[in-house]
Short mmCIF file of C-alpha atoms in Angstrom, two decimals:
data_model
loop_
_atom_site.label_atom_id
_atom_site.label_comp_id
_atom_site.label_asym_id
_atom_site.label_seq_id
_atom_site.Cartn_x
_atom_site.Cartn_y
_atom_site.Cartn_z
CA MET A 1130 122.45 113.47 97.89
CA THR A 1131 120.43 110.47 99.06
CA GLN A 1132 116.65 110.53 99.00
CA THR A 1133 116.59 110.54 102.82
CA GLU A 1134 118.85 113.62 102.92
CA GLU A 1135 116.65 115.31 100.31
CA ILE A 1136 113.54 114.66 102.42
CA GLU A 1137 115.24 115.99 105.56
CA GLN A 1138 116.25 119.21 103.77
CA ASN A 1139 112.77 119.95 102.44
CA THR A 1140 110.62 122.12 104.64
CA PHE A 1141 106.88 121.74 104.70
CA THR A 1142 104.94 124.64 103.22
CA PHE A 1143 101.37 125.36 104.23
CA SER A 1144 98.75 127.00 102.03
CA ASN A 1145 95.00 127.56 101.69
CA GLU A 1146 94.36 127.58 105.45
CA GLU A 1147 90.73 127.54 106.57
CA ASN A 1148 89.34 127.66 110.11
CA LEU A 1149 86.24 125.67 111.03
CA ALA A 1150 84.25 125.72 114.27
CA THR A 1151 84.54 122.22 115.76
CA GLU A 1152 83.31 120.64 118.99
CA CYS A 1153 86.06 119.13 121.15
CA ASN A 1154 85.83 115.32 121.31
CA GLN A 1155 87.07 115.39 124.91
CA CYS A 1156 85.15 118.16 126.70
CA GLY A 1157 82.50 119.21 124.15
CA ILE A 1158 83.45 122.90 124.15
CA LEU A 1159 83.51 124.63 120.76
CA GLY A 1160 87.00 125.12 119.34
CA THR A 1161 88.61 125.68 115.96
CA SER A 1162 89.97 123.17 113.46
CA ASN A 1163 92.62 124.45 111.06
CA VAL A 1164 92.41 122.84 107.63
CA PHE A 1165 95.34 123.41 105.28
CA ASN A 1166 97.31 121.87 102.45
CA THR A 1167 100.98 121.04 102.76
CA GLU A 1168 103.62 119.69 100.41
CA ILE A 1169 105.35 116.52 101.66
CA PRO A 1170 108.10 114.87 99.59
CA GLY A 1171 106.80 111.62 98.07
CA PHE A 1172 103.16 112.56 98.63
CA LYS A 1173 102.73 115.76 96.62
CA SER A 1174 100.09 117.90 98.31
CA ILE A 1175 98.07 116.58 101.26
CA THR A 1176 95.35 118.06 103.43
CA VAL A 1177 95.89 118.29 107.20
CA ILE A 1178 93.15 118.92 109.77
CA ALA A 1179 94.55 120.12 113.11
CA PHE A 1180 92.49 120.72 116.26
CA GLU A 1181 93.61 121.88 119.70
CA CYS A 1182 91.16 122.67 122.51
CA GLU A 1183 92.12 125.83 124.38
CA PHE A 1184 89.97 124.71 127.33
CA CYS A 1185 91.12 121.13 128.08
CA GLY A 1186 94.29 120.86 125.93
CA TYR A 1187 93.03 117.96 123.76
CA LYS A 1188 94.85 117.75 120.39
CA ARG A 1189 93.99 115.90 117.20
CA ASN A 1190 95.69 115.90 113.79
CA GLU A 1191 94.17 114.10 110.82
CA VAL A 1192 95.36 113.47 107.28
CA PRO A 1193 92.41 112.29 105.18
CA PRO A 1194 93.40 109.59 102.64
CA ALA A 1195 94.49 111.04 99.30
CA PRO A 1196 92.99 109.69 96.09
CA GLU A 1197 95.19 107.02 94.51
CA SER A 1198 95.82 109.31 91.54
CA ASP A 1199 97.54 111.79 93.88
CA MET A 1200 100.24 109.32 94.93
CA ARG A 1201 103.47 109.18 92.98
CA SER A 1202 103.80 106.19 90.71
CA ASN A 1203 107.10 104.99 92.18
CA GLY A 1204 107.58 104.16 95.81
CA CYS A 1205 110.68 104.41 97.94
CA LYS A 1206 112.17 102.78 101.01
CA ILE A 1207 113.21 105.00 103.89
CA ASN A 1208 115.26 103.68 106.80
CA VAL A 1209 115.16 105.61 110.06
CA LYS A 1210 117.55 105.14 112.98
CA ILE A 1211 116.14 105.78 116.43
CA LEU A 1212 119.00 107.41 118.33
CA ASP A 1213 117.26 109.10 121.24
CA LYS A 1214 113.85 109.73 122.77
CA SER A 1215 113.13 112.76 120.55
CA ASP A 1216 113.14 110.49 117.48
CA PHE A 1217 109.88 108.97 118.73
CA GLU A 1218 108.23 112.40 118.44
CA ARG A 1219 108.48 112.45 114.63
CA ARG A 1220 105.31 112.26 112.57
CA ILE A 1221 105.05 109.74 109.78
CA VAL A 1222 102.54 109.92 106.94
CA LEU A 1223 101.77 106.62 105.24
CA SER A 1224 99.60 105.81 102.27
CA GLU A 1225 97.09 102.98 102.60
CA GLN A 1226 99.54 100.72 100.74
CA ALA A 1227 102.56 101.57 102.92
CA SER A 1228 103.81 99.68 105.95
CA LEU A 1229 105.90 100.55 108.95
#
């Protein structure tokens, strides 16, 4: 199995979810940010902050930078083929040292 196939087979698992009251950056109405940890192949555990305003529909997802010690010591190269429009909807998480 190639590393790309291994990554595609892994499913993200979420844990330690917390909800925080957050003001919407778009309309200013109070909403909720969900903060949780997830396991992503090649990155170990990362924290994700997700916000969606129920009033205006504004969405924001953030992945704060992980400490360098959290990154795996060996990197990898992943090639992705864009075959149709839905491929542009994929999310990519890069370290500060990575390039796209």
